[in-house]
Amino acid sequence: MPTSSISGSREIPPTAGLPLHFADLLARRQGDFPSAVAAFLGVPEAAVECSGTACLVVILKTLQRLSGRSTVVVPAYTCPLVVFAVAHCGLRLKVCDVAPGSLELCPQTLENLCDADTLAVIPTHLGGRVAAIDPIVAIARRHGAFVVEDAAQALGARDRGATVGLAGDAAFFSLAAGKGLSLYEGGIWIARDPALRAELARTSAETISSRPLMEIRRCLELLGYAAFYRPRPLRHVYGAPLRRALGRGDPVAAAGDVFSPAIPLHRVSGWRQSVGRAGLARLPRFQAALKQRALARLPHLSRLPGVKVFGDGDGATGTWPLFMLLMPHQGVRDAVLAELWGAGLGLARMFAHALPDYDYLRPWVAPQDCPNARDFAAHSLTLSNSLWLDDTRFDFVLRALERHLR
Ligand SMILES: *Cc1c(COP(=O)(O)O)cnc(C)c1O
């Protein structure tokens, strides 16, 4: 069957975001969104900012004030916005390679990068998977550095029964479009230590002001998200620009990796928070449905010859916005992408490159070797776990993968 007839007029989003209901937009349960998020996470307190990046800015500025150090170590395979948050704070960036065949910081490389100026290390929980934070904390502590968990893609992921983000000093989650629960743009930060939470709240109060025009724009964008985040409209608002980017051979735009260093910082209105509160009420059931779907599909993906599918280690319960696959070699990965990225079936890439390989990051990221992150960028692909990816479509993708791997 040709790809066009299987995708029809629908577009499966690359990640399983929570669709909004019309009623969410009318719910007036203002103000208690942060406490509802805290209850969902099982922590005493959580705070809302206008993006995950804004949370990271608040966290880094706070740590900077507490320690006076100025270098931040980030993984070589992560969201370019992390680089801009570090730059926004006037801090120095060091890029640490990931471990071979892994999404996680390489402990040995990290050990060699840390020194007396290391303010913080930022390990990442990518794609809902739970990274091992304890080894990173051990290294950071030896050097007197903080650990900030980037859980942008892992709201709801748990490690040994507790939310991710409590093994290090502070953490943030993203509420951007497509990252699960969404305010169109938004973020949540948490911290284990009450004294640090007070410092973070102080930074937020002192540095983030309300910008009504920016917030009105976000309100309109959230309305657009509510209206268009479903398979038919996504064909136009997500699929069409994606296929244009692929057509001109621009994987960075196709992966949605084009960002600006100008980070909007402003307060999130009560209305957007009340929409978040309404969506949050459905999140546990939604995530349970995604998990059930993922557990049913994982065995099929794991049987693909030579393919590594990322899952949960001991004690970890991740979330399932998507499946992350590592292909046996770049040729087959590229062949699969050539056929299916842009086919409307939820097959895509996470980040297009390792951080040093984005042209537009050149002013902030020094050229350097990070072979494992490069390898990961060249071998990996993602498959959506959206509930809209029905069995017919999933089987079609599975058959295509099998064909390419023969
Ligand atoms: C999306 C993302 C961010 C930034 O979050 P925003 O809410 O988009 O600002 C940071 N880190 C990772 C790994 C991400 O995926």
Tab-separated table of C-alpha atoms and ligand atoms in Angstrom:
chain	number	residue	atom	x	y	z
A	1	MET	CA	0.000	0.000	0.000
A	2	PRO	CA	1.439	3.437	-0.829
A	3	THR	CA	2.216	5.667	2.128
A	4	SER	CA	-0.152	8.375	0.934
A	5	SER	CA	-3.194	6.121	1.144
A	6	ILE	CA	-2.364	4.952	4.662
A	7	SER	CA	-1.887	8.443	6.072
A	8	GLY	CA	-4.924	9.799	4.217
A	9	SER	CA	-5.829	13.311	5.244
A	10	ARG	CA	-4.527	12.849	8.762
A	11	GLU	CA	-1.257	13.727	10.444
A	12	ILE	CA	-0.015	11.834	13.486
A	13	PRO	CA	1.973	14.233	15.705
A	14	PRO	CA	5.543	13.108	16.515
A	15	THR	CA	4.791	12.970	20.253
A	16	ALA	CA	1.651	12.174	22.212
A	17	GLY	CA	0.563	15.538	23.554
A	18	LEU	CA	-2.602	15.741	25.634
A	19	PRO	CA	-5.377	17.071	23.370
A	20	LEU	CA	-7.376	19.884	24.947
A	21	HIS	CA	-11.136	19.852	25.244
A	22	PHE	CA	-13.334	22.832	24.493
A	23	ALA	CA	-14.508	22.775	28.119
A	24	ASP	CA	-10.895	23.214	29.314
A	25	LEU	CA	-10.949	26.708	27.834
A	26	LEU	CA	-13.957	27.739	29.892
A	27	ALA	CA	-12.950	26.176	33.179
A	28	ARG	CA	-12.382	28.885	35.749
A	29	ARG	CA	-10.209	27.265	38.330
A	30	GLN	CA	-7.672	29.995	38.453
A	31	GLY	CA	-4.626	30.153	40.635
A	32	ASP	CA	-4.368	26.639	41.908
A	33	PHE	CA	-2.514	25.192	38.928
A	34	PRO	CA	0.881	25.127	40.695
A	35	SER	CA	-0.544	23.298	43.698
A	36	ALA	CA	-2.378	20.854	41.420
A	37	VAL	CA	0.909	20.161	39.630
A	38	ALA	CA	2.648	19.710	42.987
A	39	ALA	CA	-0.020	17.191	44.021
A	40	PHE	CA	0.330	15.381	40.689
A	41	LEU	CA	4.098	15.174	41.169
A	42	GLY	CA	3.854	14.339	44.870
A	43	VAL	CA	5.997	17.280	45.990
A	44	PRO	CA	5.201	20.041	48.503
A	45	GLU	CA	5.575	22.868	45.999
A	46	ALA	CA	5.917	23.496	42.264
A	47	ALA	CA	6.110	26.808	40.416
A	48	VAL	CA	4.961	27.829	36.940
A	49	GLU	CA	6.974	29.923	34.473
A	50	CYS	CA	6.379	30.854	30.836
A	51	SER	CA	8.564	28.027	29.433
A	52	GLY	CA	10.902	25.242	30.382
A	53	THR	CA	13.723	27.500	29.261
A	54	ALA	CA	12.455	30.273	31.562
A	55	CYS	CA	12.513	27.777	34.454
A	56	LEU	CA	16.116	26.944	33.640
A	57	VAL	CA	16.962	30.655	33.572
A	58	VAL	CA	15.396	31.115	37.023
A	59	ILE	CA	17.258	28.087	38.348
A	60	LEU	CA	20.651	29.050	36.901
A	61	LYS	CA	20.395	32.674	38.043
A	62	THR	CA	19.616	31.461	41.538
A	63	LEU	CA	22.501	28.999	41.663
A	64	GLN	CA	24.821	31.677	40.281
A	65	ARG	CA	23.836	34.016	43.119
A	66	LEU	CA	24.414	31.267	45.689
A	67	SER	CA	27.764	30.044	44.426
A	68	GLY	CA	29.568	32.624	42.292
A	69	ARG	CA	30.794	29.944	39.907
A	70	SER	CA	30.139	30.360	36.203
A	71	THR	CA	30.408	27.179	34.107
A	72	VAL	CA	27.478	24.940	33.213
A	73	VAL	CA	27.935	21.453	31.775
A	74	VAL	CA	25.223	20.235	29.394
A	75	PRO	CA	24.852	17.029	27.372
A	76	ALA	CA	26.017	17.137	23.746
A	77	TYR	CA	22.660	15.729	22.652
A	78	THR	CA	19.934	17.983	23.994
A	79	CYS	CA	17.594	20.836	23.111
A	80	PRO	CA	19.398	23.948	21.752
A	81	LEU	CA	17.247	26.070	24.097
A	82	VAL	CA	19.381	24.806	26.974
A	83	VAL	CA	22.349	26.560	25.356
A	84	PHE	CA	20.367	29.796	25.109
A	85	ALA	CA	19.333	29.628	28.765
A	86	VAL	CA	22.981	29.311	29.796
A	87	ALA	CA	23.967	32.174	27.469
A	88	HIS	CA	21.101	34.357	28.703
A	89	CYS	CA	22.500	34.089	32.245
A	90	GLY	CA	25.962	35.103	31.035
A	91	LEU	CA	27.368	31.733	32.044
A	92	ARG	CA	30.038	29.652	30.313
A	93	LEU	CA	28.982	26.508	28.522
A	94	LYS	CA	30.778	23.183	28.467
A	95	VAL	CA	29.413	20.375	26.352
A	96	CYS	CA	29.775	16.820	27.664
A	97	ASP	CA	29.431	13.812	25.384
A	98	VAL	CA	26.827	11.153	26.117
A	99	ALA	CA	27.817	7.545	26.830
A	100	PRO	CA	28.051	5.251	23.772
A	101	GLY	CA	24.625	4.190	22.479
A	102	SER	CA	22.983	6.192	25.246
A	103	LEU	CA	20.996	9.360	25.889
A	104	GLU	CA	22.781	10.014	29.148
A	105	LEU	CA	25.893	11.960	30.104
A	106	CYS	CA	29.072	9.896	30.006
A	107	PRO	CA	30.265	9.850	33.656
A	108	GLN	CA	33.964	9.581	32.757
A	109	THR	CA	33.824	12.526	30.360
A	110	LEU	CA	31.859	14.528	32.914
A	111	GLU	CA	34.453	13.821	35.602
A	112	ASN	CA	37.152	15.240	33.322
A	113	LEU	CA	35.117	18.353	32.477
A	114	CYS	CA	34.196	19.368	36.032
A	115	ASP	CA	36.450	21.771	37.892
A	116	ALA	CA	36.385	24.457	40.601
A	117	ASP	CA	34.340	26.763	38.368
A	118	THR	CA	31.569	24.256	37.611
A	119	LEU	CA	28.317	25.796	38.780
A	120	ALA	CA	25.939	23.093	37.597
A	121	VAL	CA	25.591	19.922	35.572
A	122	ILE	CA	22.369	19.391	33.602
A	123	PRO	CA	21.515	15.719	32.974
A	124	THR	CA	18.432	15.142	30.820
A	125	HIS	CA	15.463	12.764	30.954
A	126	LEU	CA	14.787	12.572	27.218
A	127	GLY	CA	11.587	11.366	25.622
A	128	GLY	CA	10.027	10.285	28.912
A	129	ARG	CA	12.893	7.952	29.756
A	130	VAL	CA	14.445	8.136	33.214
A	131	ALA	CA	18.178	8.884	33.283
A	132	ALA	CA	20.409	7.626	36.099
A	133	ILE	CA	21.036	10.770	38.147
A	134	ASP	CA	22.843	9.370	41.201
A	135	PRO	CA	26.186	8.842	39.388
A	136	ILE	CA	25.971	12.403	38.055
A	137	VAL	CA	25.200	13.777	41.524
A	138	ALA	CA	28.201	11.900	42.946
A	139	ILE	CA	30.552	13.497	40.402
A	140	ALA	CA	29.017	16.969	40.779
A	141	ARG	CA	29.265	16.819	44.587
A	142	ARG	CA	32.962	15.932	44.441
A	143	HIS	CA	33.463	19.185	42.544
A	144	GLY	CA	31.034	21.266	44.616
A	145	ALA	CA	28.617	21.669	41.697
A	146	PHE	CA	24.812	21.628	41.601
A	147	VAL	CA	22.742	19.201	39.540
A	148	VAL	CA	19.764	20.535	37.562
A	149	GLU	CA	17.615	17.827	36.025
A	150	ASP	CA	16.237	18.682	32.599
A	151	ALA	CA	12.922	16.842	32.759
A	152	ALA	CA	11.392	18.964	29.972
A	153	GLN	CA	10.183	15.798	28.242
A	154	ALA	CA	9.403	13.794	31.370
A	155	LEU	CA	6.479	15.287	33.311
A	156	GLY	CA	4.986	12.323	35.171
A	157	ALA	CA	8.079	10.085	34.928
A	158	ARG	CA	8.992	8.473	38.208
A	159	ASP	CA	12.138	6.983	39.661
A	160	ARG	CA	11.849	4.563	42.585
A	161	GLY	CA	8.358	5.849	43.292
A	162	ALA	CA	9.111	9.581	43.313
A	163	THR	CA	8.896	12.078	40.475
A	164	VAL	CA	12.075	12.616	38.489
A	165	GLY	CA	13.769	15.854	39.471
A	166	LEU	CA	14.376	15.136	43.140
A	167	ALA	CA	17.712	13.324	42.864
A	168	GLY	CA	19.516	16.531	41.928
A	169	ASP	CA	19.077	20.005	43.409
A	170	ALA	CA	16.418	21.429	41.093
A	171	ALA	CA	14.535	20.369	37.983
A	172	PHE	CA	12.208	21.674	35.326
A	173	PHE	CA	9.430	20.305	33.113
A	174	SER	CA	8.219	21.809	29.847
A	175	LEU	CA	4.584	22.584	29.033
A	176	ALA	CA	5.376	23.472	25.408
A	177	ALA	CA	3.103	22.292	22.608
A	178	GLY	CA	3.414	18.563	22.066
A	179	LYS	CA	5.325	17.840	25.265
A	180	GLY	CA	2.436	16.215	27.087
A	181	LEU	CA	0.422	18.660	29.128
A	182	SER	CA	0.611	22.010	27.360
A	183	LEU	CA	-0.112	25.701	27.942
A	184	TYR	CA	1.265	26.168	24.407
A	185	GLU	CA	4.367	27.475	26.180
A	186	GLY	CA	5.026	26.968	29.849
A	187	GLY	CA	7.221	25.279	32.380
A	188	ILE	CA	7.345	24.024	35.936
A	189	TRP	CA	10.253	24.002	38.321
A	190	ILE	CA	10.717	22.019	41.496
A	191	ALA	CA	13.494	21.654	44.058
A	192	ARG	CA	13.976	19.192	46.890
A	193	ASP	CA	15.301	21.667	49.468
A	194	PRO	CA	12.809	24.225	50.869
A	195	ALA	CA	15.551	26.842	51.301
A	196	LEU	CA	16.493	26.551	47.626
A	197	ARG	CA	12.813	26.758	46.662
A	198	ALA	CA	12.570	30.046	48.537
A	199	GLU	CA	15.613	31.369	46.651
A	200	LEU	CA	14.137	30.245	43.322
A	201	ALA	CA	10.828	31.947	44.116
A	202	ARG	CA	12.730	35.109	45.005
A	203	THR	CA	14.608	35.074	41.681
A	204	SER	CA	11.357	34.545	39.811
A	205	ALA	CA	9.606	37.381	41.661
A	206	GLU	CA	12.522	39.761	41.151
A	207	THR	CA	13.346	39.041	37.522
A	208	ILE	CA	10.150	37.967	35.727
A	209	SER	CA	7.551	40.639	35.137
A	210	SER	CA	4.222	40.576	33.366
A	211	ARG	CA	4.223	41.406	29.678
A	212	PRO	CA	0.575	41.626	28.667
A	213	LEU	CA	1.110	41.673	24.883
A	214	MET	CA	3.318	38.599	24.998
A	215	GLU	CA	0.796	36.836	27.211
A	216	ILE	CA	-2.117	37.761	24.924
A	217	ARG	CA	-0.177	36.222	22.062
A	218	ARG	CA	0.309	33.025	24.079
A	219	CYS	CA	-3.407	32.933	24.912
A	220	LEU	CA	-4.230	33.085	21.204
A	221	GLU	CA	-1.636	30.411	20.470
A	222	LEU	CA	-3.172	28.213	23.156
A	223	LEU	CA	-6.589	28.649	21.521
A	224	GLY	CA	-4.985	27.631	18.224
A	225	TYR	CA	-3.426	24.605	19.889
A	226	ALA	CA	-6.802	23.572	21.314
A	227	ALA	CA	-8.407	23.920	17.885
A	228	PHE	CA	-5.696	22.384	15.712
A	229	TYR	CA	-4.079	19.659	17.813
A	230	ARG	CA	-5.995	16.834	16.165
A	231	PRO	CA	-5.135	14.700	13.138
A	232	ARG	CA	-6.874	16.601	10.337
A	233	PRO	CA	-5.800	20.182	11.116
A	234	LEU	CA	-2.318	18.932	12.070
A	235	ARG	CA	-1.904	17.942	8.424
A	236	HIS	CA	-1.863	21.676	7.652
A	237	VAL	CA	-0.351	23.357	10.690
A	238	TYR	CA	2.367	20.754	11.396
A	239	GLY	CA	2.605	18.436	8.381
A	240	ALA	CA	2.755	21.016	5.598
A	241	PRO	CA	5.660	23.065	7.053
A	242	LEU	CA	7.429	19.797	7.940
A	243	ARG	CA	7.226	18.565	4.354
A	244	ARG	CA	8.382	21.938	3.047
A	245	ALA	CA	11.443	21.760	5.336
A	246	LEU	CA	12.168	18.199	4.202
A	247	GLY	CA	11.699	19.260	0.579
A	248	ARG	CA	14.424	21.878	0.878
A	249	GLY	CA	16.700	19.456	2.749
A	250	ASP	CA	16.553	21.261	6.088
A	251	PRO	CA	16.520	18.649	8.881
A	252	VAL	CA	16.987	21.291	11.585
A	253	ALA	CA	13.725	23.014	10.670
A	254	ALA	CA	12.010	19.661	10.082
A	255	ALA	CA	12.971	18.512	13.584
A	256	GLY	CA	11.640	21.781	15.017
A	257	ASP	CA	15.113	22.740	16.247
A	258	VAL	CA	15.190	26.358	15.065
A	259	PHE	CA	15.202	28.606	18.115
A	260	SER	CA	16.070	32.195	18.883
A	261	PRO	CA	18.510	33.270	21.594
A	262	ALA	CA	15.981	35.907	22.718
A	263	ILE	CA	14.138	34.056	25.476
A	264	PRO	CA	10.695	35.487	26.295
A	265	LEU	CA	10.325	35.954	30.048
A	266	HIS	CA	6.938	36.911	31.434
A	267	ARG	CA	4.187	35.835	33.823
A	268	VAL	CA	1.632	33.197	32.823
A	269	SER	CA	-1.939	34.456	33.078
A	270	GLY	CA	-4.562	32.946	35.339
A	271	TRP	CA	-6.555	31.887	32.284
A	272	ARG	CA	-3.763	29.803	30.775
A	273	GLN	CA	-3.109	28.280	34.187
A	274	SER	CA	-6.774	27.363	34.518
A	275	VAL	CA	-6.594	25.618	31.122
A	276	GLY	CA	-3.550	23.745	32.404
A	277	ARG	CA	-5.428	22.823	35.556
A	278	ALA	CA	-8.290	21.378	33.500
A	279	GLY	CA	-5.920	19.379	31.289
A	280	LEU	CA	-3.957	18.160	34.287
A	281	ALA	CA	-7.102	16.524	35.670
A	282	ARG	CA	-7.062	14.175	32.646
A	283	LEU	CA	-3.305	13.634	32.542
A	284	PRO	CA	-3.018	10.568	34.823
A	285	ARG	CA	-5.558	8.578	32.783
A	286	PHE	CA	-4.063	9.793	29.520
A	287	GLN	CA	-0.566	8.768	30.582
A	288	ALA	CA	-1.871	5.368	31.773
A	289	ALA	CA	-3.417	4.805	28.334
A	290	LEU	CA	-0.137	5.758	26.646
A	291	LYS	CA	1.758	3.369	28.866
A	292	GLN	CA	-0.610	0.515	28.104
A	293	ARG	CA	-0.263	1.217	24.403
A	294	ALA	CA	3.530	1.421	24.697
A	295	LEU	CA	3.818	-1.857	26.581
A	296	ALA	CA	1.782	-3.563	23.859
A	297	ARG	CA	3.938	-2.147	21.052
A	298	LEU	CA	7.398	-2.343	22.632
A	299	PRO	CA	7.813	-6.106	22.043
A	300	HIS	CA	7.160	-5.640	18.316
A	301	LEU	CA	9.730	-2.866	18.063
A	302	SER	CA	12.259	-4.736	20.206
A	303	ARG	CA	12.124	-7.714	17.835
A	304	LEU	CA	13.414	-5.608	14.940
A	305	PRO	CA	16.876	-6.983	14.155
A	306	GLY	CA	19.778	-4.841	15.350
A	307	VAL	CA	17.491	-2.108	16.710
A	308	LYS	CA	17.782	-0.783	20.248
A	309	VAL	CA	14.522	0.476	21.720
A	310	PHE	CA	14.864	2.575	24.858
A	311	GLY	CA	12.865	1.439	27.868
A	312	ASP	CA	12.889	1.731	31.634
A	313	GLY	CA	15.666	0.453	33.891
A	314	ASP	CA	15.221	-0.930	37.406
A	315	GLY	CA	12.884	1.123	39.562
A	316	ALA	CA	12.085	3.597	36.784
A	317	THR	CA	8.607	4.297	35.427
A	318	GLY	CA	8.934	6.654	32.507
A	319	THR	CA	6.233	8.248	30.413
A	320	TRP	CA	5.543	7.290	26.809
A	321	PRO	CA	5.146	10.257	24.470
A	322	LEU	CA	7.144	8.358	21.852
A	323	PHE	CA	9.491	5.427	21.239
A	324	MET	CA	13.151	6.133	20.763
A	325	LEU	CA	14.933	3.742	18.402
A	326	LEU	CA	18.612	3.367	17.663
A	327	MET	CA	19.168	1.842	14.224
A	328	PRO	CA	22.103	-0.485	13.434
A	329	HIS	CA	23.704	1.970	10.998
A	330	GLN	CA	23.126	5.424	9.572
A	331	GLY	CA	22.299	4.136	6.081
A	332	VAL	CA	19.217	2.292	7.243
A	333	ARG	CA	18.203	5.150	9.553
A	334	ASP	CA	18.410	7.595	6.662
A	335	ALA	CA	16.524	5.263	4.330
A	336	VAL	CA	13.694	4.937	6.854
A	337	LEU	CA	13.557	8.703	7.318
A	338	ALA	CA	13.564	9.262	3.562
A	339	GLU	CA	10.494	7.061	3.276
A	340	LEU	CA	8.575	7.917	6.424
A	341	TRP	CA	9.585	11.268	7.912
A	342	GLY	CA	6.965	13.497	6.390
A	343	ALA	CA	4.569	10.624	5.690
A	344	GLY	CA	2.216	11.752	8.439
A	345	LEU	CA	2.702	8.550	10.441
A	346	GLY	CA	4.481	9.958	13.499
A	347	LEU	CA	7.966	8.872	12.531
A	348	ALA	CA	10.506	11.631	13.088
A	349	ARG	CA	13.778	12.623	14.685
A	350	MET	CA	14.360	14.013	18.151
A	351	PHE	CA	17.127	16.618	17.754
A	352	ALA	CA	18.740	16.903	14.342
A	353	HIS	CA	22.321	17.218	15.561
A	354	ALA	CA	24.743	17.106	18.447
A	355	LEU	CA	25.006	20.666	19.846
A	356	PRO	CA	28.373	21.526	18.206
A	357	ASP	CA	26.902	20.621	14.801
A	358	TYR	CA	24.176	23.299	14.627
A	359	ASP	CA	25.429	26.143	12.454
A	360	TYR	CA	23.302	28.700	14.255
A	361	LEU	CA	24.742	27.703	17.659
A	362	ARG	CA	28.312	28.441	16.494
A	363	PRO	CA	28.593	31.696	18.523
A	364	TRP	CA	27.780	29.833	21.743
A	365	VAL	CA	29.093	26.306	21.284
A	366	ALA	CA	32.782	25.765	20.578
A	367	PRO	CA	33.593	23.254	17.830
A	368	GLN	CA	34.501	19.979	19.482
A	369	ASP	CA	34.394	16.267	19.159
A	370	CYS	CA	31.487	14.439	20.761
A	371	PRO	CA	31.488	11.146	18.870
A	372	ASN	CA	28.764	9.434	20.877
A	373	ALA	CA	26.270	12.297	20.599
A	374	ARG	CA	27.028	12.542	16.853
A	375	ASP	CA	26.498	8.835	16.530
A	376	PHE	CA	23.229	9.083	18.391
A	377	ALA	CA	22.022	11.917	16.166
A	378	ALA	CA	22.968	9.887	13.089
A	379	HIS	CA	21.464	6.547	14.168
A	380	SER	CA	18.311	7.439	16.070
A	381	LEU	CA	14.734	8.043	15.103
A	382	THR	CA	11.514	8.427	17.034
A	383	LEU	CA	8.087	6.925	16.564
A	384	SER	CA	5.076	8.653	18.036
A	385	ASN	CA	3.056	6.909	20.722
A	386	SER	CA	0.069	9.129	19.987
A	387	LEU	CA	-3.213	7.300	20.514
A	388	TRP	CA	-4.100	8.488	16.995
A	389	LEU	CA	-1.454	6.122	15.600
A	390	ASP	CA	-3.900	3.230	15.198
A	391	ASP	CA	-2.933	-0.410	14.647
A	392	THR	CA	-3.151	-0.141	10.855
A	393	ARG	CA	-0.718	2.750	10.797
A	394	PHE	CA	1.568	1.181	13.400
A	395	ASP	CA	1.692	-2.086	11.435
A	396	PHE	CA	2.491	-0.160	8.282
A	397	VAL	CA	5.447	1.533	9.988
A	398	LEU	CA	6.579	-1.760	11.528
A	399	ARG	CA	6.517	-3.511	8.118
A	400	ALA	CA	8.451	-0.640	6.562
A	401	LEU	CA	11.097	-0.860	9.304
A	402	GLU	CA	11.358	-4.634	8.795
A	403	ARG	CA	11.769	-4.144	5.071
A	404	HIS	CA	14.584	-1.629	5.514
A	405	LEU	CA	16.348	-3.842	8.051
A	406	ARG	CA	16.331	-6.966	5.859
B	1	LIG	C1	11.741	21.431	25.064
B	1	LIG	C2	12.972	21.222	25.839
B	1	LIG	C3	13.521	22.241	26.627
B	1	LIG	C4	12.961	23.637	26.666
B	1	LIG	O1	11.632	23.673	27.096
B	1	LIG	P1	10.658	24.839	26.546
B	1	LIG	O2	9.432	24.681	27.364
B	1	LIG	O3	10.431	24.551	25.100
B	1	LIG	O4	11.342	26.123	26.781
B	1	LIG	C5	14.652	21.950	27.356
B	1	LIG	N1	15.219	20.729	27.318
B	1	LIG	C6	14.717	19.720	26.577
B	1	LIG	C7	15.376	18.387	26.605
B	1	LIG	C8	13.581	19.931	25.802
B	1	LIG	O5	13.087	18.937	25.059
